[in-house]
Short mmCIF file of C-alpha atoms in Angstrom, two decimals:
data_model
loop_
_atom_site.label_atom_id
_atom_site.label_comp_id
_atom_site.label_asym_id
_atom_site.label_seq_id
_atom_site.Cartn_x
_atom_site.Cartn_y
_atom_site.Cartn_z
CA UNK J 1 -1.03 10.83 -5.15
CA UNK J 2 -4.16 11.25 -7.28
CA UNK J 3 -6.66 13.32 -5.26
CA UNK J 4 -9.84 12.56 -7.23
CA UNK J 5 -11.44 9.29 -8.20
CA UNK J 6 -14.29 6.91 -7.39
CA UNK J 7 -12.83 4.93 -4.47
CA UNK J 8 -10.07 4.96 -1.88
CA UNK J 9 -8.07 1.74 -1.84
CA UNK J 10 -6.19 0.74 1.30
CA UNK J 11 -3.28 -1.70 1.12
CA UNK J 12 -3.46 -3.46 4.45
CA UNK J 13 -3.40 -6.65 6.47
CA UNK J 14 -4.19 -7.76 10.00
CA UNK J 15 -2.17 -9.78 12.49
CA UNK J 16 -3.48 -11.80 15.42
CA UNK J 17 -6.79 -12.41 13.55
CA UNK J 18 -8.90 -10.42 11.14
CA UNK J 19 -9.82 -6.89 12.21
CA UNK J 20 -13.41 -5.70 12.02
CA UNK J 21 -15.11 -2.32 11.75
CA UNK J 22 -12.10 -0.02 11.71
CA UNK J 23 -13.29 3.53 11.02
CA UNK J 24 -11.88 6.78 9.71
CA UNK J 25 -12.84 9.97 7.86
CA UNK J 26 -12.38 11.23 4.31
CA UNK J 27 -12.22 15.03 4.17
CA UNK J 28 -13.01 16.75 0.88
CA UNK J 29 -11.61 20.07 -0.24
CA UNK J 30 -13.76 23.16 0.36
CA UNK J 31 -17.04 23.05 -1.61
CA UNK J 32 -16.09 19.73 -3.19
CA UNK J 33 -18.69 17.52 -1.53
CA UNK J 34 -22.08 18.73 -0.35
CA UNK J 35 -24.96 16.99 1.37
CA UNK J 36 -28.44 17.09 -0.26
CA UNK J 37 -29.09 20.39 1.55
CA UNK J 38 -26.10 21.97 -0.18
CA UNK J 39 -23.91 22.06 2.94
CA UNK J 40 -20.27 20.88 2.94
CA UNK J 41 -19.79 17.41 4.33
CA UNK J 42 -17.07 14.89 5.06
CA UNK J 43 -17.36 11.12 4.70
CA UNK J 44 -16.99 8.58 7.46
CA UNK J 45 -15.81 5.19 6.24
CA UNK J 46 -15.63 1.72 7.72
CA UNK J 47 -13.30 -1.15 6.83
CA UNK J 48 -15.69 -3.99 7.57
CA UNK J 49 -13.07 -6.75 7.57
CA UNK J 50 -9.32 -6.74 6.97
CA UNK J 51 -8.11 -10.37 6.74
CA UNK J 52 -5.29 -11.80 8.82
CA UNK J 53 -2.09 -11.98 6.80
CA UNK J 54 -1.59 -15.71 7.46
CA UNK J 55 -5.08 -17.21 7.83
CA UNK J 56 -6.86 -14.92 5.36
CA UNK J 57 -8.02 -16.17 1.93
CA UNK J 58 -5.36 -16.43 -0.76
CA UNK J 59 -7.86 -15.61 -3.52
CA UNK J 60 -8.49 -12.16 -2.03
CA UNK J 61 -4.83 -11.21 -1.62
CA UNK J 62 -3.22 -8.50 -3.72
CA UNK J 63 0.21 -10.00 -3.22
CA UNK J 64 1.48 -13.07 -1.39
CA UNK J 65 4.95 -12.97 0.17
CA UNK J 66 7.37 -15.85 0.67
CA UNK J 67 8.87 -15.23 4.10
CA UNK J 68 7.68 -14.19 7.54
CA UNK J 69 10.18 -12.43 9.83
CA UNK J 70 9.93 -12.89 13.61
CA UNK J 71 10.94 -10.74 16.58
CA UNK J 72 13.70 -13.19 17.52
CA UNK J 73 15.53 -12.57 14.22
CA UNK J 74 14.34 -15.81 12.66
CA UNK J 75 12.55 -16.28 9.38
CA UNK J 76 10.02 -18.88 8.27
CA UNK J 77 8.18 -19.64 5.05
CA UNK J 78 4.61 -20.55 6.02
CA UNK J 79 2.73 -22.63 3.47
CA UNK J 80 -0.09 -20.10 3.21
CA UNK J 81 2.37 -17.24 2.74
CA UNK J 82 1.97 -13.81 4.38
CA UNK J 83 -0.58 -11.84 2.35
CA UNK J 84 -1.35 -8.18 1.76
CA UNK J 85 -4.88 -7.13 0.83
CA UNK J 86 -6.45 -4.25 -1.07
CA UNK J 87 -9.67 -2.98 0.48
CA UNK J 88 -11.60 -0.34 -1.43
CA UNK J 89 -14.05 2.20 0.00
CA UNK J 90 -16.56 3.88 -2.34
CA UNK J 91 -16.44 7.67 -2.40
CA UNK J 92 -19.65 9.54 -1.62
CA UNK J 93 -18.69 12.23 -4.15
CA UNK J 94 -16.82 10.58 -7.05
CA UNK J 95 -14.53 13.04 -8.79
CA UNK J 96 -14.38 15.48 -5.88
CA UNK J 97 -11.01 16.66 -4.57
CA UNK J 98 -9.92 14.93 -1.36
CA UNK J 99 -7.84 17.03 1.02
CA UNK J 100 -7.08 14.40 3.68
CA UNK J 101 -7.86 10.88 4.88
CA UNK J 102 -7.69 9.98 8.56
CA UNK J 103 -6.59 6.42 9.22
CA UNK J 104 -8.41 4.17 11.70
CA UNK J 105 -7.13 4.09 15.25
CA UNK J 106 -7.74 0.45 15.92
CA UNK J 107 -5.18 -0.39 18.60
CA UNK J 108 -2.45 1.39 20.53
CA UNK J 109 0.11 -1.13 19.36
CA UNK J 110 0.73 -4.73 18.41
CA UNK J 111 -0.03 -7.15 21.23
CA UNK J 112 0.34 -10.91 21.11
CA UNK J 113 -2.98 -12.64 20.61
CA UNK J 114 -4.85 -9.42 19.83
CA UNK J 115 -5.99 -8.37 16.33
CA UNK J 116 -3.97 -5.48 14.96
CA UNK J 117 -4.49 -3.47 11.76
CA UNK J 118 -1.54 -2.56 9.52
CA UNK J 119 -2.09 -0.07 6.67
CA UNK J 120 1.00 0.17 4.51
CA UNK J 121 -0.35 2.35 1.73
CA UNK J 122 -3.42 3.90 0.17
CA UNK J 123 -4.46 5.53 -3.07
CA UNK J 124 -7.44 6.97 -4.89
CA UNK J 125 -8.65 4.90 -7.83
CA UNK J 126 -8.93 7.19 -10.90
CA UNK J 127 -12.20 7.59 -12.72
CA UNK J 128 -12.66 6.65 -16.35
CA UNK J 129 -12.51 10.28 -17.48
CA UNK J 130 -9.10 11.59 -18.55
CA UNK J 131 -8.23 15.19 -19.31
CA UNK J 132 -10.64 18.06 -18.87
CA UNK J 133 -12.67 20.54 -20.87
CA UNK J 134 -12.49 20.08 -24.63
CA UNK J 135 -9.68 17.53 -24.26
CA UNK J 136 -11.63 15.25 -21.89
CA UNK J 137 -11.99 11.63 -22.91
CA UNK J 138 -14.61 9.30 -21.46
CA UNK J 139 -13.51 5.66 -21.47
CA UNK J 140 -15.64 2.55 -21.36
CA UNK J 141 -14.69 -1.11 -21.30
CA UNK J 142 -15.42 -3.13 -24.43
CA UNK J 143 -13.65 -6.39 -23.50
CA UNK J 144 -12.26 -7.91 -20.30
CA UNK J 145 -10.53 -11.03 -19.03
CA UNK J 146 -10.33 -12.01 -15.36
CA UNK J 147 -6.91 -12.65 -13.83
CA UNK J 148 -7.32 -15.88 -11.89
CA UNK J 149 -4.16 -17.98 -12.26
CA UNK J 150 -0.45 -17.53 -11.62
CA UNK J 151 0.44 -20.07 -14.32
CA UNK J 152 -1.36 -20.20 -17.65
CA UNK J 153 -1.26 -23.83 -18.77
CA UNK J 154 -0.98 -25.70 -22.03
CA UNK J 155 -3.75 -28.10 -23.02
CA UNK J 156 -1.65 -31.00 -21.68
CA UNK J 157 -1.56 -29.46 -18.21
CA UNK J 158 2.04 -28.22 -18.26
CA UNK J 159 2.97 -24.59 -17.61
CA UNK J 160 3.19 -22.25 -20.60
CA UNK J 161 6.46 -20.30 -20.91
CA UNK J 162 8.04 -17.80 -23.30
CA UNK J 163 11.54 -16.45 -23.82
CA UNK J 164 11.88 -13.03 -25.51
CA UNK J 165 8.94 -13.97 -27.74
CA UNK J 166 5.91 -11.99 -28.85
CA UNK J 167 2.42 -13.00 -27.84
CA UNK J 168 -0.46 -12.07 -30.15
CA UNK J 169 -3.80 -12.21 -28.37
CA UNK J 170 -7.22 -11.77 -30.03
CA UNK J 171 -10.02 -9.95 -28.20
CA UNK J 172 -13.56 -10.00 -29.58
CA UNK J 173 -14.93 -6.62 -28.45
CA UNK J 174 -18.54 -5.63 -27.79
CA UNK J 175 -18.74 -1.94 -28.72
CA UNK J 176 -16.54 0.21 -30.95
CA UNK J 177 -14.93 3.61 -30.64
CA UNK J 178 -16.86 6.84 -30.98
CA UNK J 179 -15.80 9.66 -33.30
CA UNK J 180 -12.70 10.18 -31.15
CA UNK J 181 -11.40 6.75 -32.21
CA UNK J 182 -9.50 6.30 -28.98
CA UNK J 183 -8.39 2.91 -27.67
CA UNK J 184 -6.19 1.70 -24.84
CA UNK J 185 -5.32 -1.68 -23.35
CA UNK J 186 -4.89 -2.86 -19.79
CA UNK J 187 -2.25 -5.37 -18.77
CA UNK J 188 -2.09 -7.22 -15.47
CA UNK J 189 0.46 -9.02 -13.36
CA UNK J 190 -2.05 -9.34 -10.53
CA UNK J 191 -1.38 -13.03 -10.00
CA UNK J 192 2.33 -12.90 -10.80
CA UNK J 193 5.04 -13.65 -8.24
CA UNK J 194 7.76 -11.58 -9.95
CA UNK J 195 7.88 -8.41 -12.08
CA UNK J 196 7.35 -8.71 -15.82
CA UNK J 197 8.74 -6.40 -18.51
CA UNK J 198 7.28 -5.91 -21.95
CA UNK J 199 9.82 -4.51 -24.40
CA UNK J 200 7.18 -3.58 -26.94
CA UNK J 201 3.43 -3.72 -27.47
CA UNK J 202 1.00 -2.96 -30.26
CA UNK J 203 -2.66 -3.11 -31.17
CA UNK J 204 -4.34 -3.81 -34.52
CA UNK J 205 -7.57 -5.05 -36.03
CA UNK J 206 -7.64 -8.67 -37.18
CA UNK J 207 -7.82 -9.29 -40.91
CA UNK J 208 -11.37 -10.59 -41.33
CA UNK J 209 -10.49 -12.62 -44.43
CA UNK J 210 -7.25 -14.25 -43.29
CA UNK J 211 -8.21 -14.31 -39.58
CA UNK J 212 -5.72 -15.91 -37.20
CA UNK J 213 -2.72 -13.75 -36.26
CA UNK J 214 -2.92 -11.65 -39.44
CA UNK J 215 -3.56 -7.94 -38.88
CA UNK J 216 -5.71 -5.91 -41.26
CA UNK J 217 -3.11 -3.11 -41.32
CA UNK J 218 0.20 -2.24 -39.70
CA UNK J 219 -0.22 -2.51 -35.93
CA UNK J 220 -0.25 0.71 -33.89
CA UNK J 221 2.60 0.95 -31.38
CA UNK J 222 1.55 1.24 -27.76
CA UNK J 223 3.35 3.29 -25.13
CA UNK J 224 3.11 3.47 -21.36
CA UNK J 225 3.66 6.94 -19.92
CA UNK J 226 5.44 7.72 -23.18
CA UNK J 227 7.76 4.72 -23.10
CA UNK J 228 7.53 1.76 -25.52
CA UNK J 229 8.39 -0.62 -22.67
CA UNK J 230 6.80 -1.16 -19.29
CA UNK J 231 7.65 -3.16 -16.17
CA UNK J 232 4.72 -4.32 -14.07
CA UNK J 233 5.50 -5.37 -10.49
CA UNK J 234 4.08 -8.52 -8.95
CA UNK J 235 0.45 -7.83 -8.07
CA UNK J 236 0.33 -4.73 -10.29
CA UNK J 237 -1.18 -3.62 -13.57
CA UNK J 238 -0.65 -1.03 -16.29
CA UNK J 239 -2.79 0.91 -18.75
CA UNK J 240 -1.38 2.00 -22.08
CA UNK J 241 -1.43 5.54 -23.36
CA UNK J 242 -4.40 6.18 -25.69
CA UNK J 243 -3.92 5.53 -29.39
CA UNK J 244 -6.03 6.46 -32.38
CA UNK J 245 -7.65 3.34 -33.81
CA UNK J 246 -11.08 2.99 -35.39
CA UNK J 247 -12.61 -0.07 -33.77
CA UNK J 248 -15.90 -1.33 -35.17
CA UNK J 249 -18.47 -3.00 -32.90
CA UNK J 250 -17.88 -6.76 -32.50
CA UNK J 251 -14.48 -6.52 -34.18
CA UNK J 252 -11.54 -8.70 -33.17
CA UNK J 253 -8.61 -6.69 -31.86
CA UNK J 254 -5.10 -8.19 -31.88
CA UNK J 255 -2.88 -7.18 -28.97
CA UNK J 256 0.81 -8.05 -29.37
CA UNK J 257 3.23 -8.14 -26.41
CA UNK J 258 6.92 -8.91 -26.48
CA UNK J 259 7.94 -10.38 -23.15
CA UNK J 260 11.45 -9.43 -22.02
CA UNK J 261 13.67 -12.40 -21.30
CA UNK J 262 12.47 -15.71 -19.99
CA UNK J 263 9.06 -16.04 -18.37
CA UNK J 264 8.89 -19.62 -17.00
CA UNK J 265 5.31 -18.96 -15.92
CA UNK J 266 2.77 -16.39 -17.08
CA UNK J 267 -0.15 -15.21 -14.95
CA UNK J 268 -3.50 -14.51 -16.55
CA UNK J 269 -6.91 -16.06 -17.17
CA UNK J 270 -6.97 -19.82 -16.65
CA UNK J 271 -9.76 -21.06 -18.97
CA UNK J 272 -10.02 -18.66 -21.89
CA UNK J 273 -11.45 -20.71 -24.78
CA UNK J 274 -9.47 -18.31 -26.96
CA UNK J 275 -6.59 -18.96 -29.39
CA UNK J 276 -3.23 -17.32 -28.65
CA UNK J 277 -0.29 -17.06 -31.03
CA UNK J 278 3.42 -16.85 -30.17
CA UNK J 279 6.33 -15.75 -32.37
CA UNK J 280 9.95 -16.73 -32.67
CA UNK J 281 12.46 -15.16 -30.24
CA UNK J 282 12.04 -11.62 -31.55
CA UNK J 283 9.99 -8.46 -31.39
CA UNK J 284 7.16 -9.11 -33.84
CA UNK J 285 4.73 -6.54 -32.44
CA UNK J 286 4.89 -4.49 -35.67
CA UNK J 287 4.30 -7.46 -38.00
CA UNK J 288 1.15 -7.31 -40.09
CA UNK J 289 1.50 -10.81 -41.51
CA UNK J 290 1.25 -13.95 -39.41
CA UNK J 291 4.31 -15.67 -40.91
CA UNK J 292 6.34 -15.53 -37.70
CA UNK J 293 3.49 -16.61 -35.43
CA UNK J 294 2.39 -20.10 -34.44
CA UNK J 295 -0.85 -20.96 -32.71
CA UNK J 296 -0.27 -22.24 -29.20
CA UNK J 297 -2.09 -24.84 -27.17
CA UNK J 298 -2.61 -22.42 -24.28
CA UNK J 299 -5.68 -23.25 -22.20
CA UNK J 300 -5.53 -19.75 -20.72
CA UNK J 301 -4.79 -16.20 -21.75
CA UNK J 302 -1.74 -14.39 -20.32
CA UNK J 303 -1.41 -10.77 -19.13
CA UNK J 304 -4.14 -9.00 -21.13
CA UNK J 305 -6.96 -7.91 -18.79
CA UNK J 306 -8.98 -5.34 -20.71
CA UNK J 307 -9.58 -3.03 -23.64
CA UNK J 308 -11.22 0.39 -23.32
CA UNK J 309 -12.54 2.66 -26.05
CA UNK J 310 -13.64 6.29 -26.07
CA UNK J 311 -17.29 7.12 -25.77
CA UNK J 312 -19.27 10.30 -26.28
CA UNK J 313 -18.28 13.13 -23.95
CA UNK J 314 -21.79 14.59 -23.95
CA UNK J 315 -23.57 11.23 -23.53
CA UNK J 316 -21.08 8.65 -22.22
CA UNK J 317 -21.75 4.96 -22.56
CA UNK J 318 -21.38 2.66 -19.57
CA UNK J 319 -20.56 -1.03 -19.29
CA UNK J 320 -22.33 -4.18 -18.15
CA UNK J 321 -19.99 -6.50 -16.23
CA UNK J 322 -20.88 -10.19 -16.16
CA UNK J 323 -19.48 -11.54 -12.91
CA UNK J 324 -19.67 -15.22 -12.26
CA UNK J 325 -18.38 -18.73 -12.60
CA UNK J 326 -18.42 -21.16 -15.52
CA UNK J 327 -21.85 -19.97 -16.69
CA UNK J 328 -20.33 -16.57 -17.49
CA UNK J 329 -16.91 -17.72 -18.58
CA UNK J 330 -18.22 -20.26 -21.08
CA UNK J 331 -15.73 -22.94 -19.99
CA UNK J 332 -17.19 -25.53 -22.37
CA UNK J 333 -18.13 -23.25 -25.28
CA UNK J 334 -16.38 -23.22 -28.67
CA UNK J 335 -12.70 -22.30 -28.38
CA UNK J 336 -12.65 -19.49 -30.95
CA UNK J 337 -12.81 -16.71 -28.34
CA UNK J 338 -16.28 -15.64 -29.49
CA UNK J 339 -18.65 -17.83 -27.48
CA UNK J 340 -18.43 -16.63 -23.88
CA UNK J 341 -21.65 -15.37 -22.30
CA UNK J 342 -20.51 -11.81 -23.04
CA UNK J 343 -20.29 -12.68 -26.75
CA UNK J 344 -23.69 -14.39 -26.64
CA UNK J 345 -25.31 -11.35 -25.04
CA UNK J 346 -23.64 -9.01 -27.53
CA UNK J 347 -24.93 -11.14 -30.41
CA UNK J 348 -28.41 -11.32 -28.89
CA UNK J 349 -28.53 -7.52 -28.57
CA UNK J 350 -27.47 -7.09 -32.20
CA UNK J 351 -30.15 -9.53 -33.36
CA UNK J 352 -32.86 -8.33 -30.98
CA UNK J 353 -36.03 -7.74 -33.09
CA UNK J 354 -36.96 -4.95 -30.67
CA UNK J 355 -33.60 -3.22 -31.05
CA UNK J 356 -31.77 -1.33 -33.78
CA UNK J 357 -28.92 -3.86 -34.36
CA UNK J 358 -26.56 -1.83 -32.17
CA UNK J 359 -25.12 -2.49 -28.72
CA UNK J 360 -25.57 0.52 -26.45
CA UNK J 361 -23.03 -0.39 -23.77
CA UNK J 362 -19.89 -2.41 -23.27
CA UNK J 363 -20.44 -6.06 -22.33
CA UNK J 364 -17.52 -7.29 -20.23
CA UNK J 365 -16.76 -10.85 -19.21
CA UNK J 366 -15.60 -11.25 -15.62
CA UNK J 367 -16.16 -14.99 -15.55
CA UNK J 368 -13.80 -17.51 -14.00
CA UNK J 369 -13.67 -21.21 -13.19
CA UNK J 370 -12.96 -20.39 -9.55
CA UNK J 371 -14.57 -22.63 -6.94
CA UNK J 372 -16.18 -19.66 -5.17
CA UNK J 373 -16.80 -16.04 -6.04
CA UNK J 374 -18.93 -15.14 -3.03
CA UNK J 375 -17.45 -12.78 -0.42
CA UNK J 376 -15.23 -14.92 1.74
CA UNK J 377 -14.76 -12.70 4.76
CA UNK J 378 -17.55 -10.37 5.82
CA UNK J 379 -18.42 -8.80 9.13
CA UNK J 380 -21.97 -8.10 8.08
CA UNK J 381 -24.62 -9.29 5.67
CA UNK J 382 -24.52 -5.87 3.99
CA UNK J 383 -20.84 -4.90 3.59
CA UNK J 384 -20.20 -1.48 2.06
CA UNK J 385 -16.63 -1.98 0.87
CA UNK J 386 -14.92 -4.66 -1.21
CA UNK J 387 -11.82 -6.84 -1.34
CA UNK J 388 -10.47 -8.77 -4.29
CA UNK J 389 -11.50 -10.59 -6.36
CA UNK J 390 -14.71 -8.52 -6.51
CA UNK J 391 -12.83 -5.23 -6.51
CA UNK J 392 -10.19 -6.27 -9.07
CA UNK J 393 -12.56 -8.14 -11.37
CA UNK J 394 -15.60 -5.87 -11.32
CA UNK J 395 -15.13 -2.41 -9.87
CA UNK J 396 -12.01 -1.49 -11.85
CA UNK J 397 -13.74 -2.09 -15.18
CA UNK J 398 -14.23 0.85 -17.54
CA UNK J 399 -17.25 2.93 -16.47
CA UNK J 400 -19.16 0.04 -14.95
CA UNK J 401 -22.82 0.93 -14.44
CA UNK J 402 -24.42 -2.51 -14.21
CA UNK J 403 -23.23 -5.87 -12.84
CA UNK J 404 -24.89 -9.21 -13.56
CA UNK J 405 -23.98 -11.79 -10.91
CA UNK J 406 -24.30 -15.46 -11.85
CA UNK J 407 -22.57 -17.67 -9.31
CA UNK J 408 -23.16 -20.10 -6.46
CA UNK J 409 -23.19 -23.48 -8.23
CA UNK J 410 -19.64 -24.35 -7.21
CA UNK J 411 -20.34 -23.34 -3.60
CA UNK J 412 -23.31 -25.71 -3.51
CA UNK J 413 -21.39 -28.57 -5.10
CA UNK J 414 -18.59 -28.14 -2.54
CA UNK J 415 -20.96 -28.00 0.42
CA UNK J 416 -21.32 -31.19 2.48
CA UNK J 417 -23.76 -29.86 5.09
CA UNK J 418 -27.51 -30.27 5.05
CA UNK J 419 -29.54 -28.59 2.32
CA UNK J 420 -30.72 -25.65 4.44
CA UNK J 421 -27.21 -24.83 5.66
CA UNK J 422 -25.77 -25.00 2.14
CA UNK J 423 -28.56 -22.85 0.75
CA UNK J 424 -28.38 -20.27 3.53
CA UNK J 425 -24.63 -19.83 3.09
CA UNK J 426 -25.08 -19.12 -0.63
CA UNK J 427 -28.06 -16.83 -0.02
CA UNK J 428 -26.05 -14.79 2.50
CA UNK J 429 -23.09 -14.68 0.14
CA UNK J 430 -25.19 -13.41 -2.76
CA UNK J 431 -26.83 -10.80 -0.52
CA UNK J 432 -23.40 -9.64 0.67
CA UNK J 433 -22.11 -9.47 -2.88
CA UNK J 434 -25.15 -7.42 -3.92
CA UNK J 435 -24.58 -5.04 -1.00
CA UNK J 436 -20.88 -4.66 -1.78
CA UNK J 437 -21.23 -3.87 -5.45
CA UNK J 438 -24.30 -1.65 -5.20
CA UNK J 439 -22.61 0.57 -2.59
CA UNK J 440 -20.30 1.94 -5.32
CA UNK J 441 -21.24 4.80 -7.61
CA UNK J 442 -21.00 5.06 -11.36
CA UNK J 443 -18.25 7.35 -12.62
CA UNK J 444 -20.61 9.70 -14.44
CA UNK J 445 -23.72 9.63 -12.23
CA UNK J 446 -22.83 12.50 -9.89
CA UNK J 447 -25.55 15.05 -9.06
CA UNK J 448 -24.67 18.73 -8.61
CA UNK J 449 -26.12 21.75 -6.76
CA UNK J 450 -24.82 25.12 -7.96
CA UNK J 451 -22.05 23.36 -9.88
CA UNK J 452 -20.92 21.54 -6.71
CA UNK J 453 -21.09 17.71 -6.33
CA UNK J 454 -23.64 16.30 -3.90
CA UNK J 455 -23.37 13.07 -1.92
CA UNK J 456 -26.52 11.64 -3.53
CA UNK J 457 -25.43 9.95 -6.73
CA UNK J 458 -26.13 7.04 -9.06
CA UNK J 459 -25.12 3.68 -7.64
CA UNK J 460 -24.14 0.65 -9.67
CA UNK J 461 -27.15 -1.52 -10.52
CA UNK J 462 -26.76 -5.19 -9.59
CA UNK J 463 -28.72 -8.05 -11.19
CA UNK J 464 -28.71 -11.54 -9.70
CA UNK J 465 -29.31 -14.77 -11.63
CA UNK J 466 -30.88 -18.03 -10.51
CA UNK J 467 -28.57 -21.05 -10.46
CA UNK J 468 -29.00 -23.41 -13.41
CA UNK J 469 -29.48 -27.16 -12.85
CA UNK J 470 -26.38 -29.26 -12.33
CA UNK J 471 -25.24 -31.36 -15.28
CA UNK J 472 -24.28 -35.01 -15.51
CA UNK J 473 -20.61 -34.04 -15.66
CA UNK J 474 -20.94 -32.20 -12.33
CA UNK J 475 -23.92 -33.85 -10.65
CA UNK J 476 -25.10 -32.75 -7.25
CA UNK J 477 -26.33 -34.87 -4.36
CA UNK J 478 -29.97 -34.82 -3.36
CA UNK J 479 -29.13 -32.34 -0.60
CA UNK J 480 -27.20 -30.09 -2.98
CA UNK J 481 -30.07 -30.11 -5.50
CA UNK J 482 -32.54 -29.28 -2.74
CA UNK J 483 -30.26 -26.42 -1.70
CA UNK J 484 -30.10 -25.11 -5.29
CA UNK J 485 -33.88 -25.07 -5.53
CA UNK J 486 -34.10 -23.32 -2.15
CA UNK J 487 -31.63 -20.63 -3.26
CA UNK J 488 -33.59 -20.03 -6.46
CA UNK J 489 -36.85 -19.70 -4.55
CA UNK J 490 -35.14 -17.20 -2.22
CA UNK J 491 -33.89 -15.16 -5.18
CA UNK J 492 -37.29 -15.14 -6.89
CA UNK J 493 -38.95 -13.98 -3.66
CA UNK J 494 -36.45 -11.31 -2.66
CA UNK J 495 -35.10 -9.67 -5.82
CA UNK J 496 -38.06 -8.78 -8.05
CA UNK J 497 -37.08 -6.42 -10.83
CA UNK J 498 -33.40 -7.32 -10.49
CA UNK J 499 -33.48 -11.06 -11.13
CA UNK J 500 -32.66 -13.00 -14.29
CA UNK J 501 -34.05 -16.53 -14.23
CA UNK J 502 -31.12 -18.26 -15.92
CA UNK J 503 -32.23 -21.60 -14.49
CA UNK J 504 -35.56 -21.41 -16.30
CA UNK J 505 -33.79 -20.45 -19.56
CA UNK J 506 -31.94 -23.78 -19.79
CA UNK J 507 -33.98 -26.20 -17.70
CA UNK J 508 -36.09 -29.03 -19.05
CA UNK J 509 -39.47 -27.63 -18.02
CA UNK J 510 -38.59 -23.93 -18.11
CA UNK J 511 -38.74 -23.32 -14.35
CA UNK J 512 -36.19 -22.31 -11.75
CA UNK J 513 -36.70 -25.53 -9.80
CA UNK J 514 -36.43 -28.06 -12.62
CA UNK J 515 -33.53 -30.39 -11.83
CA UNK J 516 -32.25 -31.05 -15.37
CA UNK J 517 -30.83 -29.08 -18.28
CA UNK J 518 -32.59 -29.59 -21.61
CA UNK J 519 -30.70 -31.91 -23.94
CA UNK J 520 -30.47 -29.33 -26.73
CA UNK J 521 -28.26 -27.17 -24.48
CA UNK J 522 -25.69 -29.89 -23.76
CA UNK J 523 -22.78 -31.39 -25.63
CA UNK J 524 -21.21 -34.50 -24.08
CA UNK J 525 -22.98 -33.56 -20.87
CA UNK J 526 -21.47 -30.05 -20.76
CA UNK J 527 -23.11 -26.68 -21.53
CA UNK J 528 -22.85 -25.98 -25.26
CA UNK J 529 -22.90 -22.77 -27.29
CA UNK J 530 -26.69 -23.09 -27.37
CA UNK J 531 -26.75 -23.09 -23.55
CA UNK J 532 -25.00 -19.71 -23.40
CA UNK J 533 -27.18 -18.40 -26.24
CA UNK J 534 -30.28 -19.33 -24.24
CA UNK J 535 -28.94 -17.45 -21.19
CA UNK J 536 -28.30 -14.44 -23.43
CA UNK J 537 -31.79 -14.72 -24.89
CA UNK J 538 -33.26 -14.62 -21.41
CA UNK J 539 -31.25 -11.50 -20.61
CA UNK J 540 -32.43 -9.65 -23.72
CA UNK J 541 -36.03 -10.80 -23.27
CA UNK J 542 -36.09 -9.56 -19.67
CA UNK J 543 -34.63 -6.18 -20.61
CA UNK J 544 -37.18 -5.82 -23.43
CA UNK J 545 -40.21 -6.96 -21.44
CA UNK J 546 -39.70 -4.71 -18.43
CA UNK J 547 -38.97 -7.61 -16.07
CA UNK J 548 -35.86 -5.69 -15.03
CA UNK J 549 -36.89 -2.43 -13.39
CA UNK J 550 -33.51 -0.73 -13.82
CA UNK J 551 -32.30 -1.18 -17.38
CA UNK J 552 -28.58 -1.30 -18.26
CA UNK J 553 -27.16 1.76 -19.98
#
């Protein structure tokens, strides 16, 4: 097992009801974690909530099983499916060597009707630094795609499938490689129900003149632990070995994947607004030309979850992760793969009159069309550990230093209670999400005393955004609108220096409590490219003006 990293991840579930506040201890190797006084220290941890394997939320599960076995030798297949969860705990000294981890002693055994905790595995999540000394490489995310569906669909609503074909997927990156010219890709089967094997994979830059599936040069073959093929289990992921590829900022990278055999359903990102090409029944990962590729009608984007590039070893770059719902994902933007909020912010940074036309950090899109992204099971208003989807979609990203949270609209539109109840639920959820994410440390923010790591380090900075007015396509009731305005007032009052007023950026009168979106930001009643550009403009303006106390880096 890896003994250094930035978090410990427990694979666990509860039976008899969710378990709360299970505690244990992380013991570091000698002189590997000191307190601010320079004395050795261990780390107590707390698993705030571990969901019940049957009644817990499906969206937070790492893997969902089909059958449940019983003590009387019978087997059932519950509709919710038994679920296993990944719960991560931030390390006080990221990168320090761990010598042991004591598991919680929650019960003396399984008793009917009593909550019981089951930990079936654990691991340490690696940091974004590979190698050591002169061979060290610092990685940062430049593009990301959230895994939020088990079946990528075609535009007509049917399930997309392939059979020994090659997928060619374009990714419009934010930042390029440094002088090391290193690149790697991340694949995911997080939402898949069965293993998937890729016989071959490659990466190339898109030909800027021909565009489409045409590569600018012969694609570079990718390997995984030295092998050209890789099998990813259900619920798992894989990162390719590094390759040498000069990636320019805001370039489009083509990732080609040959899927082994028949895949009647492909997990991935459900609403991608990105073209995807598929080949004939052959390995076309090494093709430069697009002759054997045909553009699909995929509504989503299968398997590809991220692209990382090397950054300076002496002055590493971090990433900004945009975590949210449709406002981040750009569900109604142009479908060329270059008009998500992450693209709009990247473009706004390049064109910022107060900047130097460069983007200083990776801008990663962790947007989804999910109905809710707020923490679904918490035992406290300030949780200090995370489950999926927050952990999988945000904390695993390459050298994340800043997170911008823009969510809550769907929760309000789904709420049927009175305005105050709806608003309070969203306010508590946003506060919990802020607490979760900001309890984790950046990979390269560790402080040292006498060359030894100290428990005081640099935590991830979290920005929150006000909720934009509802649109005619998704109108809210009077109570829901009142709740939205209440949430925005709460955010403005409680998060000075860390709040982006997205509502004011697109509203008719330029305030957080205006109830309508300005007409120029809508197309057929839906947010247009201009809408996302206005959100991006607000972000850049607030970073330039000093409205945000802690700037992204």
